[in-house]
Every structure is written in C-alpha cells, then in structure tokens.
Amino acid sequence: MSLRCAHTPMASCLPAFGRHRGYPPRYGWLRKVYDALLRDPTALRRPDATLLLGVGKSMVPSMGFWSQAFGLAIRDGQGLMPTERAHWLLDEKAGADPYLELDATLWLLHWWLVSAEHCHVPTWRYLFGHSPLSRSSRAELQGRLAAAAEAAGHKTPAPSVLASDIACLVTMYAPGDRTAPNIEDELSNPFRILHL
C-alpha cells in the first residue's frame, strides 16, 4: 500500500466502497430517514425499522448510508441526527423542497454527494470529478478506481465491491433499458432525470 497523497482523487474520501449495499437512493428515502431521525436518532437500528420505513431489511442500512453521503445525517453517540442541511431542505413547513420535487434539488444533492469534504462515495467522486474519460468500459473504470484507491492510501477494494459500486452508480443515473423497461426501476430512481 502506498502512502496517502493529499492530491489524489480519493484523498478526502472515506474508504467506503459498497456501503450502499447495491441500492441507489430511491424516491422518498431521504425524507423517510429525516422524519424517522427527528423522532428517534436510533430509528435505523430499531428491530421495527423495516416497518417504520416501509422497506426491506437490507434497504435500511442503505437508507442511512445515503442520508450520510448526501450530508443530511451525521453520526452522534446514539445514532444518526439530521444536519442543518437536512432541516433546510426537508423540513415539512420551512424546507426548500421537502419532497424533492424540483430537478434543481436533485442537481444540488448530486453536487453535495460528489463534492463533500469527507466524501462517502469515492467511486462517484472519481467518475464525476477526476476520470479523464468521457466513456469507458466497466472493466476499465474498475481498474482506474483500484489504482486511485491505492494512490489515496486506501486498501484496494475487492473487484466484486468495485463492480457493485459501478453497477449501483449506473443504476442510479443511467436511463433504463428502453427495450425491456422495468417500470419500478424507472419510477424509483430519481437521479435518472439528470441524464448523466
């Protein structure tokens, strides 16, 4: 492993590959987490979290991850707390866009995701901020990500973890398959409207 270099693409990123558990953020997730955390900072760790959030068991940690990655929740001693940014955006009465109805809000969230001082999604940061290519194969991107992680002093992620990151990123942003559209995917992935 190389020494950490402050000028590498992933230098300010947490070595957090695959923490999304394969799920890109879906419509309603950020709001559900915000509301749950207002009531109970330990909501995502509760045995009834799946009922509280209305999702499957494997989605609960993903929802918490995305809330942190967008800077809408932060860890405290008990669990997660909504940030000032979350209150500004998601507050029911005074929030700028509580239900993420504006395209501009999705652009803002994308910016927060890839430009955070302590980035939670190094694959996203690399692809949108540092990749020298406008197009590449998944295999080529996987190799470049592994090299960037090593250059930042992170343990090189397993190929399967990098493949999962790339698949999640593509699902999050790329338009669905027009020949065999999956209506659930189309309706549940808000960032697809950005056409990135």
mmCIF file of C-alpha atoms in Angstrom:
data_model
loop_
_atom_site.group_PDB
_atom_site.id
_atom_site.type_symbol
_atom_site.label_atom_id
_atom_site.label_comp_id
_atom_site.label_asym_id
_atom_site.label_seq_id
_atom_site.Cartn_x
_atom_site.Cartn_y
_atom_site.Cartn_z
ATOM 1 C CA MET A 1 0.000 0.000 0.000
ATOM 2 C CA SER A 2 1.309 3.450 -0.876
ATOM 3 C CA LEU A 3 1.454 6.476 1.373
ATOM 4 C CA ARG A 4 -1.646 8.625 1.355
ATOM 5 C CA CYS A 5 -1.281 11.534 -1.077
ATOM 6 C CA ALA A 6 -3.366 14.658 -0.467
ATOM 7 C CA HIS A 7 -3.553 15.426 -4.181
ATOM 8 C CA THR A 8 -5.100 12.175 -5.377
ATOM 9 C CA PRO A 9 -8.756 11.997 -6.472
ATOM 10 C CA MET A 10 -9.863 9.980 -3.448
ATOM 11 C CA ALA A 11 -7.658 11.629 -0.814
ATOM 12 C CA SER A 12 -10.564 13.243 1.044
ATOM 13 C CA CYS A 13 -12.874 10.258 0.617
ATOM 14 C CA LEU A 14 -13.608 7.742 3.298
ATOM 15 C CA PRO A 15 -12.522 4.273 2.153
ATOM 16 C CA ALA A 16 -16.216 3.453 1.884
ATOM 17 C CA PHE A 17 -16.795 1.207 -1.076
ATOM 18 C CA GLY A 18 -20.014 -0.791 -1.349
ATOM 19 C CA ARG A 19 -21.748 0.670 1.692
ATOM 20 C CA HIS A 20 -24.851 1.395 -0.375
ATOM 21 C CA ARG A 21 -25.497 -2.389 -0.306
ATOM 22 C CA GLY A 22 -26.325 -2.297 -4.013
ATOM 23 C CA TYR A 23 -29.231 0.128 -3.666
ATOM 24 C CA PRO A 24 -29.127 3.592 -5.209
ATOM 25 C CA PRO A 25 -31.185 6.227 -3.379
ATOM 26 C CA ARG A 26 -34.875 5.972 -4.196
ATOM 27 C CA TYR A 27 -37.732 8.434 -4.183
ATOM 28 C CA GLY A 28 -38.845 9.115 -0.634
ATOM 29 C CA TRP A 29 -35.868 7.543 1.124
ATOM 30 C CA LEU A 30 -34.172 10.745 2.268
ATOM 31 C CA ARG A 31 -37.440 12.150 3.561
ATOM 32 C CA LYS A 32 -38.339 8.913 5.380
ATOM 33 C CA VAL A 33 -34.972 8.823 7.117
ATOM 34 C CA TYR A 34 -35.221 12.504 8.036
ATOM 35 C CA ASP A 35 -38.674 12.047 9.589
ATOM 36 C CA ALA A 36 -37.604 8.888 11.433
ATOM 37 C CA LEU A 37 -34.462 10.519 12.849
ATOM 38 C CA LEU A 38 -36.424 13.538 14.066
ATOM 39 C CA ARG A 39 -38.440 11.164 16.239
ATOM 40 C CA ASP A 40 -35.617 8.834 17.257
ATOM 41 C CA PRO A 41 -31.870 9.038 16.451
ATOM 42 C CA THR A 42 -31.688 5.246 16.804
ATOM 43 C CA ALA A 43 -34.592 4.626 14.410
ATOM 44 C CA LEU A 44 -32.456 2.822 11.837
ATOM 45 C CA ARG A 45 -31.150 0.380 14.461
ATOM 46 C CA ARG A 46 -34.547 -0.492 15.897
ATOM 47 C CA PRO A 47 -35.945 -4.001 15.322
ATOM 48 C CA ASP A 48 -39.026 -2.463 13.691
ATOM 49 C CA ALA A 49 -37.046 -0.178 11.342
ATOM 50 C CA THR A 50 -38.375 -2.026 8.304
ATOM 51 C CA LEU A 51 -41.952 -1.295 9.369
ATOM 52 C CA LEU A 52 -41.124 2.268 10.315
ATOM 53 C CA LEU A 53 -39.521 2.980 6.923
ATOM 54 C CA GLY A 54 -41.645 0.678 4.785
ATOM 55 C CA VAL A 55 -38.706 -1.105 3.141
ATOM 56 C CA GLY A 56 -36.957 -4.460 3.233
ATOM 57 C CA LYS A 57 -34.385 -5.305 5.889
ATOM 58 C CA SER A 58 -31.384 -4.928 3.574
ATOM 59 C CA MET A 59 -32.525 -1.455 2.480
ATOM 60 C CA VAL A 60 -32.447 0.101 5.965
ATOM 61 C CA PRO A 61 -28.624 0.400 6.193
ATOM 62 C CA SER A 62 -28.562 1.684 2.626
ATOM 63 C CA MET A 63 -31.011 4.448 3.501
ATOM 64 C CA GLY A 64 -28.835 5.518 6.422
ATOM 65 C CA PHE A 65 -25.743 5.425 4.238
ATOM 66 C CA TRP A 66 -27.270 7.664 1.562
ATOM 67 C CA SER A 67 -28.535 10.147 4.158
ATOM 68 C CA GLN A 68 -24.972 10.475 5.455
ATOM 69 C CA ALA A 69 -23.437 10.540 1.973
ATOM 70 C CA PHE A 70 -25.634 13.496 0.978
ATOM 71 C CA GLY A 71 -24.755 15.279 4.222
ATOM 72 C CA LEU A 72 -28.317 15.048 5.548
ATOM 73 C CA ALA A 73 -27.463 12.961 8.616
ATOM 74 C CA ILE A 74 -24.444 12.708 10.855
ATOM 75 C CA ARG A 75 -23.446 10.114 13.421
ATOM 76 C CA ASP A 76 -23.653 11.059 17.067
ATOM 77 C CA GLY A 77 -23.240 8.985 20.212
ATOM 78 C CA GLN A 78 -26.683 7.394 19.968
ATOM 79 C CA GLY A 79 -27.291 7.006 16.250
ATOM 80 C CA LEU A 80 -27.859 9.491 13.455
ATOM 81 C CA MET A 81 -29.045 13.070 13.674
ATOM 82 C CA PRO A 82 -30.400 15.263 10.865
ATOM 83 C CA THR A 83 -27.987 18.020 9.869
ATOM 84 C CA GLU A 84 -28.794 21.691 9.369
ATOM 85 C CA ARG A 85 -28.668 20.965 5.648
ATOM 86 C CA ALA A 86 -31.387 18.337 6.126
ATOM 87 C CA HIS A 87 -33.597 20.762 8.051
ATOM 88 C CA TRP A 88 -33.073 23.425 5.369
ATOM 89 C CA LEU A 89 -34.075 21.032 2.602
ATOM 90 C CA LEU A 90 -36.549 18.575 4.123
ATOM 91 C CA ASP A 91 -38.418 20.350 6.941
ATOM 92 C CA GLU A 92 -42.155 19.864 6.372
ATOM 93 C CA LYS A 93 -43.068 23.534 6.825
ATOM 94 C CA ALA A 94 -39.946 25.557 6.039
ATOM 95 C CA GLY A 95 -37.897 23.180 3.888
ATOM 96 C CA ALA A 96 -36.731 24.301 0.460
ATOM 97 C CA ASP A 97 -38.050 21.126 -1.217
ATOM 98 C CA PRO A 98 -39.281 18.585 1.361
ATOM 99 C CA TYR A 99 -40.399 16.042 -1.244
ATOM 100 C CA LEU A 100 -37.563 16.543 -3.751
ATOM 101 C CA GLU A 101 -39.962 17.615 -6.475
ATOM 102 C CA LEU A 102 -37.623 20.034 -8.249
ATOM 103 C CA ASP A 103 -34.980 18.895 -10.721
ATOM 104 C CA ALA A 104 -32.706 21.576 -9.264
ATOM 105 C CA THR A 105 -32.848 19.800 -5.899
ATOM 106 C CA LEU A 106 -31.543 16.600 -7.476
ATOM 107 C CA TRP A 107 -28.689 18.569 -9.050
ATOM 108 C CA LEU A 108 -27.918 20.065 -5.635
ATOM 109 C CA LEU A 109 -27.964 16.641 -3.987
ATOM 110 C CA HIS A 110 -25.673 15.293 -6.710
ATOM 111 C CA TRP A 111 -23.276 18.183 -6.051
ATOM 112 C CA TRP A 112 -23.349 17.568 -2.298
ATOM 113 C CA LEU A 113 -22.683 13.873 -2.918
ATOM 114 C CA VAL A 114 -19.604 14.259 -5.102
ATOM 115 C CA SER A 115 -18.116 17.404 -3.551
ATOM 116 C CA ALA A 116 -18.403 16.638 0.166
ATOM 117 C CA GLU A 117 -15.286 17.402 2.179
ATOM 118 C CA HIS A 118 -15.342 13.865 3.569
ATOM 119 C CA CYS A 119 -16.769 12.025 0.603
ATOM 120 C CA HIS A 120 -18.685 8.808 1.362
ATOM 121 C CA VAL A 121 -18.778 7.633 -2.262
ATOM 122 C CA PRO A 122 -15.261 7.524 -3.725
ATOM 123 C CA THR A 123 -16.430 5.823 -6.922
ATOM 124 C CA TRP A 124 -18.827 8.690 -7.618
ATOM 125 C CA ARG A 125 -16.185 11.300 -6.749
ATOM 126 C CA TYR A 126 -13.691 9.694 -9.100
ATOM 127 C CA LEU A 127 -16.077 9.262 -12.018
ATOM 128 C CA PHE A 128 -17.687 12.703 -11.874
ATOM 129 C CA GLY A 129 -14.687 14.722 -10.770
ATOM 130 C CA HIS A 130 -11.480 13.053 -11.813
ATOM 131 C CA SER A 131 -11.951 10.465 -14.538
ATOM 132 C CA PRO A 132 -10.060 11.516 -17.671
ATOM 133 C CA LEU A 133 -12.527 9.624 -19.853
ATOM 134 C CA SER A 134 -15.972 10.587 -21.067
ATOM 135 C CA ARG A 135 -16.676 6.925 -21.848
ATOM 136 C CA SER A 136 -15.150 3.731 -20.568
ATOM 137 C CA SER A 137 -15.983 0.099 -20.056
ATOM 138 C CA ARG A 138 -16.862 -1.146 -16.600
ATOM 139 C CA ALA A 139 -13.633 -3.168 -16.540
ATOM 140 C CA GLU A 140 -11.529 -0.120 -17.417
ATOM 141 C CA LEU A 141 -13.291 2.000 -14.796
ATOM 142 C CA GLN A 142 -12.802 -0.748 -12.215
ATOM 143 C CA GLY A 143 -9.054 -0.765 -12.881
ATOM 144 C CA ARG A 144 -8.817 3.015 -12.635
ATOM 145 C CA LEU A 145 -10.784 3.011 -9.371
ATOM 146 C CA ALA A 146 -8.494 0.396 -7.846
ATOM 147 C CA ALA A 147 -5.444 2.470 -8.828
ATOM 148 C CA ALA A 148 -7.000 5.683 -7.447
ATOM 149 C CA ALA A 149 -7.876 3.969 -4.153
ATOM 150 C CA GLU A 150 -4.325 2.682 -3.801
ATOM 151 C CA ALA A 151 -2.883 6.113 -4.650
ATOM 152 C CA ALA A 152 -5.029 7.614 -1.875
ATOM 153 C CA GLY A 153 -3.593 5.122 0.605
ATOM 154 C CA HIS A 154 -6.789 3.095 0.895
ATOM 155 C CA LYS A 155 -6.810 -0.666 0.915
ATOM 156 C CA THR A 156 -7.593 -1.730 -2.639
ATOM 157 C CA PRO A 157 -11.246 -2.828 -2.683
ATOM 158 C CA ALA A 158 -12.098 -6.310 -3.903
ATOM 159 C CA PRO A 159 -13.081 -6.433 -7.589
ATOM 160 C CA SER A 160 -16.597 -7.543 -6.609
ATOM 161 C CA VAL A 161 -17.000 -4.468 -4.378
ATOM 162 C CA LEU A 162 -15.866 -2.124 -7.149
ATOM 163 C CA ALA A 163 -18.193 -3.899 -9.584
ATOM 164 C CA SER A 164 -21.052 -3.357 -7.105
ATOM 165 C CA ASP A 165 -20.210 0.359 -6.833
ATOM 166 C CA ILE A 166 -20.158 0.736 -10.605
ATOM 167 C CA ALA A 167 -23.441 -1.165 -11.007
ATOM 168 C CA CYS A 168 -25.097 0.991 -8.329
ATOM 169 C CA LEU A 169 -23.828 4.190 -9.944
ATOM 170 C CA VAL A 170 -25.075 3.114 -13.379
ATOM 171 C CA THR A 171 -28.474 2.140 -11.954
ATOM 172 C CA MET A 172 -28.660 5.479 -10.148
ATOM 173 C CA TYR A 173 -28.005 7.702 -13.174
ATOM 174 C CA ALA A 174 -28.296 5.836 -16.468
ATOM 175 C CA PRO A 175 -31.606 5.691 -18.294
ATOM 176 C CA GLY A 176 -33.265 2.300 -18.109
ATOM 177 C CA ASP A 177 -33.297 -0.267 -20.877
ATOM 178 C CA ARG A 178 -35.788 1.050 -23.427
ATOM 179 C CA THR A 179 -36.307 -2.386 -24.998
ATOM 180 C CA ALA A 180 -37.354 -4.028 -21.735
ATOM 181 C CA PRO A 181 -38.201 -1.228 -19.315
ATOM 182 C CA ASN A 182 -38.639 -2.073 -15.660
ATOM 183 C CA ILE A 183 -41.264 0.397 -14.529
ATOM 184 C CA GLU A 184 -40.290 0.015 -10.859
ATOM 185 C CA ASP A 185 -36.678 0.974 -11.628
ATOM 186 C CA GLU A 186 -37.796 3.921 -13.725
ATOM 187 C CA LEU A 187 -40.081 5.237 -11.013
ATOM 188 C CA SER A 188 -37.786 4.600 -8.086
ATOM 189 C CA ASN A 189 -34.515 6.176 -9.286
ATOM 190 C CA PRO A 190 -34.914 9.963 -9.158
ATOM 191 C CA PHE A 191 -31.390 10.798 -10.346
ATOM 192 C CA ARG A 192 -32.043 9.331 -13.784
ATOM 193 C CA ILE A 193 -33.715 12.572 -14.814
ATOM 194 C CA LEU A 194 -30.285 14.253 -14.659
ATOM 195 C CA HIS A 195 -29.209 12.232 -17.729
ATOM 196 C CA LEU A 196 -25.626 11.875 -16.553
#
